[in-house]
mmCIF file of C-alpha atoms in Angstrom:
data_model
loop_
_atom_site.group_PDB
_atom_site.id
_atom_site.type_symbol
_atom_site.label_atom_id
_atom_site.label_comp_id
_atom_site.label_asym_id
_atom_site.label_seq_id
_atom_site.Cartn_x
_atom_site.Cartn_y
_atom_site.Cartn_z
ATOM 1 C CA ASP H 240 17.320 -5.633 10.884
ATOM 2 C CA SER H 241 14.751 -3.703 12.936
ATOM 3 C CA GLY H 242 13.123 -2.072 9.918
ATOM 4 C CA VAL H 243 13.975 1.421 11.189
ATOM 5 C CA THR H 244 16.298 3.308 8.855
ATOM 6 C CA GLN H 245 18.482 6.177 9.954
ATOM 7 C CA THR H 246 20.622 8.352 7.705
ATOM 8 C CA PRO H 247 23.376 9.283 7.602
ATOM 9 C CA LYS H 248 25.323 6.705 9.613
ATOM 10 C CA HIS H 249 28.103 9.140 10.375
ATOM 11 C CA LEU H 250 28.242 12.924 10.317
ATOM 12 C CA ILE H 251 31.252 15.118 10.945
ATOM 13 C CA THR H 252 30.741 18.838 11.209
ATOM 14 C CA ALA H 253 32.082 21.952 12.880
ATOM 15 C CA THR H 254 30.881 23.962 15.843
ATOM 16 C CA GLY H 255 28.175 26.462 15.029
ATOM 17 C CA GLN H 256 26.848 24.431 12.126
ATOM 18 C CA ARG H 257 23.404 22.904 11.622
ATOM 19 C CA VAL H 258 22.657 19.293 10.682
ATOM 20 C CA THR H 259 19.579 17.206 9.964
ATOM 21 C CA LEU H 260 19.231 13.577 10.944
ATOM 22 C CA ARG H 261 16.629 11.472 9.209
ATOM 23 C CA CYS H 262 14.600 8.499 10.367
ATOM 24 C CA SER H 263 12.199 6.225 8.508
ATOM 25 C CA PRO H 264 10.101 4.138 10.907
ATOM 26 C CA ARG H 265 9.059 0.530 10.442
ATOM 27 C CA SER H 266 6.193 0.071 8.040
ATOM 28 C CA GLY H 267 2.957 0.627 9.939
ATOM 29 C CA ASP H 268 4.531 2.310 12.973
ATOM 30 C CA LEU H 269 3.014 5.679 13.830
ATOM 31 C CA SER H 270 5.284 6.727 16.686
ATOM 32 C CA VAL H 271 8.848 7.925 16.344
ATOM 33 C CA TYR H 272 11.209 8.590 19.248
ATOM 34 C CA TRP H 273 14.580 10.328 19.265
ATOM 35 C CA TYR H 274 17.313 9.502 21.769
ATOM 36 C CA GLN H 275 20.806 10.797 22.431
ATOM 37 C CA GLN H 276 23.607 8.659 23.785
ATOM 38 C CA SER H 277 26.694 10.614 24.762
ATOM 39 C CA LEU H 278 29.994 8.989 25.711
ATOM 40 C CA ASP H 279 29.538 6.717 28.737
ATOM 41 C CA GLN H 280 25.973 7.932 29.207
ATOM 42 C CA GLY H 281 22.737 6.007 28.946
ATOM 43 C CA LEU H 282 19.927 6.691 26.555
ATOM 44 C CA GLN H 283 18.527 10.191 26.957
ATOM 45 C CA PHE H 284 15.023 10.629 25.590
ATOM 46 C CA LEU H 285 14.678 13.728 23.447
ATOM 47 C CA ILE H 286 11.246 13.783 21.855
ATOM 48 C CA GLN H 287 8.382 11.632 20.565
ATOM 49 C CA TYR H 288 6.033 12.130 17.645
ATOM 50 C CA TYR H 289 2.852 10.245 16.966
ATOM 51 C CA ASN H 290 1.199 10.417 13.571
ATOM 52 C CA GLY H 291 2.698 13.804 12.837
ATOM 53 C CA GLU H 292 2.110 15.420 16.221
ATOM 54 C CA GLU H 293 4.510 15.982 19.078
ATOM 55 C CA ARG H 294 3.484 13.668 21.908
ATOM 56 C CA ALA H 295 6.179 13.886 24.568
ATOM 57 C CA LYS H 296 9.265 15.969 25.172
ATOM 58 C CA GLY H 297 12.303 14.987 27.170
ATOM 59 C CA ASN H 298 15.642 16.688 27.711
ATOM 60 C CA ILE H 299 15.750 18.313 24.315
ATOM 61 C CA LEU H 300 17.721 21.528 23.989
ATOM 62 C CA GLU H 301 16.119 24.604 22.446
ATOM 63 C CA ARG H 302 18.754 24.424 19.688
ATOM 64 C CA PHE H 303 17.283 21.077 18.669
ATOM 65 C CA SER H 304 13.961 20.553 16.929
ATOM 66 C CA ALA H 305 12.178 17.704 15.246
ATOM 67 C CA GLN H 306 9.199 16.998 13.089
ATOM 68 C CA GLN H 307 7.311 14.069 11.658
ATOM 69 C CA PHE H 308 6.072 14.319 8.111
ATOM 70 C CA PRO H 309 2.840 13.001 6.544
ATOM 71 C CA ASP H 310 4.697 9.937 5.253
ATOM 72 C CA LEU H 311 5.711 9.350 8.916
ATOM 73 C CA HIS H 312 9.415 9.811 8.451
ATOM 74 C CA SER H 313 11.001 12.130 10.984
ATOM 75 C CA GLU H 314 13.862 14.577 11.034
ATOM 76 C CA LEU H 315 15.888 15.841 13.972
ATOM 77 C CA ASN H 316 17.463 19.238 13.401
ATOM 78 C CA LEU H 317 20.459 20.222 15.493
ATOM 79 C CA SER H 318 21.650 23.823 15.199
ATOM 80 C CA SER H 319 24.429 26.010 16.608
ATOM 81 C CA LEU H 320 26.295 22.810 17.280
ATOM 82 C CA GLU H 321 28.671 22.588 20.208
ATOM 83 C CA LEU H 322 31.405 20.073 20.967
ATOM 84 C CA GLY H 323 29.183 18.538 23.631
ATOM 85 C CA ASP H 324 26.559 17.636 21.044
ATOM 86 C CA SER H 325 28.854 14.902 19.735
ATOM 87 C CA ALA H 326 26.929 11.708 20.416
ATOM 88 C CA LEU H 327 25.114 8.757 18.939
ATOM 89 C CA TYR H 328 21.563 9.694 18.033
ATOM 90 C CA PHE H 329 19.040 6.882 17.877
ATOM 91 C CA CYS H 330 15.619 6.868 16.347
ATOM 92 C CA ALA H 331 13.083 4.278 17.426
ATOM 93 C CA SER H 332 9.566 3.548 16.253
ATOM 94 C CA SER H 333 6.559 1.780 17.673
ATOM 95 C CA VAL H 334 3.095 0.852 16.556
ATOM 96 C CA GLY H 335 1.223 3.432 18.545
ATOM 97 C CA SER H 336 1.295 5.698 21.510
ATOM 98 C CA GLY H 337 0.022 5.312 25.005
ATOM 99 C CA ILE H 338 0.015 1.545 24.731
ATOM 100 C CA ALA H 339 1.616 -0.104 27.726
ATOM 101 C CA LYS H 340 3.263 -2.901 25.736
ATOM 102 C CA ASN H 341 4.516 -0.561 23.053
ATOM 103 C CA ILE H 342 7.821 -2.130 22.042
ATOM 104 C CA GLN H 343 10.262 0.311 20.502
ATOM 105 C CA TYR H 344 12.348 -0.781 17.520
ATOM 106 C CA PHE H 345 15.629 1.046 17.176
ATOM 107 C CA GLY H 346 17.530 2.157 14.134
ATOM 108 C CA ALA H 347 21.287 1.732 13.835
ATOM 109 C CA GLY H 348 21.913 5.312 14.938
ATOM 110 C CA THR H 349 23.680 8.345 13.512
ATOM 111 C CA ARG H 350 27.092 9.085 14.984
ATOM 112 C CA LEU H 351 27.583 12.858 15.112
ATOM 113 C CA SER H 352 31.045 14.282 15.628
ATOM 114 C CA VAL H 353 31.335 18.028 16.180
ATOM 115 C CA LEU H 354 34.897 19.292 15.725
ATOM 116 C CA ILE G 2 11.615 13.292 39.424
ATOM 117 C CA LEU G 3 11.034 9.743 38.210
ATOM 118 C CA ASN G 4 14.110 7.536 38.243
ATOM 119 C CA VAL G 5 14.748 4.026 37.040
ATOM 120 C CA GLU G 6 17.771 2.498 38.726
ATOM 121 C CA GLN G 7 19.685 -0.548 37.592
ATOM 122 C CA SER G 8 22.211 -2.547 39.576
ATOM 123 C CA PRO G 9 24.910 -3.508 39.366
ATOM 124 C CA GLN G 10 26.389 -1.086 36.850
ATOM 125 C CA SER G 11 28.580 -3.854 35.460
ATOM 126 C CA LEU G 12 29.026 -7.547 36.026
ATOM 127 C CA HIS G 13 31.707 -10.068 35.071
ATOM 128 C CA VAL G 14 30.431 -13.637 34.967
ATOM 129 C CA GLN G 15 32.193 -16.865 34.138
ATOM 130 C CA GLU G 16 30.862 -18.714 31.102
ATOM 131 C CA GLY G 17 28.364 -21.307 32.235
ATOM 132 C CA ASP G 18 27.409 -19.494 35.435
ATOM 133 C CA SER G 19 23.963 -18.058 36.001
ATOM 134 C CA THR G 20 23.425 -14.447 36.951
ATOM 135 C CA ASN G 21 20.777 -11.884 37.665
ATOM 136 C CA PHE G 22 20.441 -8.140 37.986
ATOM 137 C CA THR G 23 17.886 -5.634 39.152
ATOM 138 C CA CYS G 24 15.789 -2.802 37.833
ATOM 139 C CA SER G 25 14.055 -0.517 40.344
ATOM 140 C CA PHE G 26 11.310 1.821 39.244
ATOM 141 C CA PRO G 27 8.643 4.041 40.813
ATOM 142 C CA SER G 28 5.766 1.797 41.865
ATOM 143 C CA SER G 29 3.084 4.475 41.754
ATOM 144 C CA ASN G 30 1.121 4.915 38.525
ATOM 145 C CA PHE G 31 2.898 1.962 36.958
ATOM 146 C CA TYR G 32 2.043 1.064 33.377
ATOM 147 C CA ALA G 33 4.730 -1.220 31.974
ATOM 148 C CA LEU G 34 8.300 -2.375 32.382
ATOM 149 C CA HIS G 35 10.497 -3.050 29.368
ATOM 150 C CA TRP G 36 13.800 -4.933 29.139
ATOM 151 C CA TYR G 37 16.131 -4.334 26.204
ATOM 152 C CA ARG G 38 19.435 -5.903 25.256
ATOM 153 C CA TRP G 39 22.098 -3.659 23.714
ATOM 154 C CA GLU G 40 25.132 -5.276 22.148
ATOM 155 C CA THR G 41 28.212 -3.207 21.418
ATOM 156 C CA ALA G 42 28.065 -1.470 18.017
ATOM 157 C CA LYS G 43 24.432 -2.461 17.582
ATOM 158 C CA SER G 44 21.120 -0.898 18.592
ATOM 159 C CA PRO G 45 18.918 -1.882 21.532
ATOM 160 C CA GLU G 46 16.548 -4.798 20.967
ATOM 161 C CA ALA G 47 13.467 -5.558 23.043
ATOM 162 C CA LEU G 48 13.540 -8.645 25.247
ATOM 163 C CA PHE G 49 10.395 -8.399 27.325
ATOM 164 C CA VAL G 50 7.520 -6.104 28.174
ATOM 165 C CA MET G 51 5.645 -6.785 31.390
ATOM 166 C CA THR G 52 2.603 -5.072 32.809
ATOM 167 C CA LEU G 53 1.098 -7.195 35.575
ATOM 168 C CA ASN G 54 2.379 -7.724 39.095
ATOM 169 C CA GLY G 55 3.874 -11.197 39.311
ATOM 170 C CA ASP G 56 4.452 -11.404 35.545
ATOM 171 C CA GLU G 57 7.201 -13.767 34.502
ATOM 172 C CA LYS G 58 8.581 -13.874 30.983
ATOM 173 C CA LYS G 59 11.052 -16.293 29.446
ATOM 174 C CA LYS G 60 13.033 -16.293 26.224
ATOM 175 C CA GLY G 61 15.480 -19.189 25.964
ATOM 176 C CA ARG G 62 17.937 -18.913 28.851
ATOM 177 C CA ILE G 63 16.770 -15.415 29.792
ATOM 178 C CA SER G 64 13.821 -14.745 32.066
ATOM 179 C CA ALA G 65 12.400 -11.791 33.945
ATOM 180 C CA THR G 66 10.064 -11.211 36.861
ATOM 181 C CA LEU G 67 8.062 -8.183 37.882
ATOM 182 C CA ASN G 68 6.951 -6.833 41.251
ATOM 183 C CA THR G 69 4.920 -3.689 40.689
ATOM 184 C CA LYS G 70 3.966 -3.248 44.350
ATOM 185 C CA GLU G 71 7.550 -2.807 45.479
ATOM 186 C CA GLY G 72 8.826 -1.466 42.179
ATOM 187 C CA TYR G 73 11.441 -3.912 40.969
ATOM 188 C CA SER G 74 12.142 -6.381 38.204
ATOM 189 C CA TYR G 75 14.824 -9.043 37.992
ATOM 190 C CA LEU G 76 16.453 -10.311 34.835
ATOM 191 C CA TYR G 77 17.962 -13.800 35.049
ATOM 192 C CA ILE G 78 20.378 -15.443 32.657
ATOM 193 C CA LYS G 79 20.922 -19.174 33.078
ATOM 194 C CA GLY G 80 24.175 -20.773 31.939
ATOM 195 C CA SER G 81 25.766 -17.577 30.569
ATOM 196 C CA GLN G 82 27.332 -17.754 27.121
ATOM 197 C CA PRO G 83 29.762 -15.312 25.471
ATOM 198 C CA GLU G 84 26.974 -14.087 23.201
ATOM 199 C CA ASP G 85 25.099 -12.871 26.287
ATOM 200 C CA SER G 86 27.696 -10.124 26.702
ATOM 201 C CA ALA G 87 25.770 -6.882 26.291
ATOM 202 C CA THR G 88 24.274 -3.994 28.199
ATOM 203 C CA TYR G 89 20.827 -4.805 29.542
ATOM 204 C CA LEU G 90 18.511 -1.815 29.793
ATOM 205 C CA CYS G 91 15.226 -1.546 31.578
ATOM 206 C CA ALA G 92 12.688 1.197 31.006
ATOM 207 C CA SER G 93 9.425 2.008 32.708
ATOM 208 C CA ARG G 94 6.325 3.884 31.760
ATOM 209 C CA VAL G 95 5.106 5.111 35.111
ATOM 210 C CA ASP G 96 2.531 7.764 34.406
ATOM 211 C CA SER G 97 0.280 9.171 31.745
ATOM 212 C CA ASN G 98 3.214 10.471 29.737
ATOM 213 C CA TYR G 99 4.015 8.379 26.730
ATOM 214 C CA GLN G 100 7.762 8.180 27.030
ATOM 215 C CA LEU G 101 9.750 5.467 28.713
ATOM 216 C CA ILE G 102 12.066 6.352 31.573
ATOM 217 C CA TRP G 103 15.305 4.469 30.979
ATOM 218 C CA GLY G 104 17.784 3.042 33.433
ATOM 219 C CA ALA G 105 21.513 3.447 32.818
ATOM 220 C CA GLY G 106 21.900 -0.271 32.138
ATOM 221 C CA THR G 107 23.837 -3.227 33.502
ATOM 222 C CA LYS G 108 26.883 -4.118 31.412
ATOM 223 C CA LEU G 109 27.354 -7.881 31.423
ATOM 224 C CA ILE G 110 30.691 -9.377 30.414
ATOM 225 C CA ILE G 111 30.972 -13.136 30.089
ATOM 226 C CA LYS G 112 34.465 -14.504 30.667
ATOM 227 C CA PRO G 113 35.302 -17.683 28.731
#
């Protein structure tokens, strides 16, 4: 158990809908990262937050947004969902930001199916 | 565009054999190189983080080396066991951005 909690584990929804994925980082970790893994694709970095502030942005669509709350949990909001958004979404956390040896600890992922 | 390349894409190895695979990364502005192990139906777990040229890390039968001048890292597995079957990911932080740039992974399958 990595200590990173993601909910829900599975989510089935329809095109055009909006969903929210939730992540609770390990105790003491200030950074949260969101990744997308589509079928037969590697990990695609979406966005990073550090202590409530956006720190780095990857290939995140404009329909997607995220935030990190004062208690350090994070939410990833996906709107106007399309079939191609079906994927496994991982959250990871690490102690800090900008530290070279910053190991990321991954949650179990949320499997999103858009029908 | 910064790319991290891993080869081979997949590898079948007989149980008991040793194997190795490669991660290539941009050598300029290098900060750190991470190796993660990702078993099917689980989430990635960190194996090693290396920062210095010539670094070598070892964890049981798995070891890794780092060459920051030429931009590559090798992961070695000695005496492969079925439980070593997984996708091995490397990721590099190569500039002042905070995110890791991930390779596509090497999928290792150990044949009994």
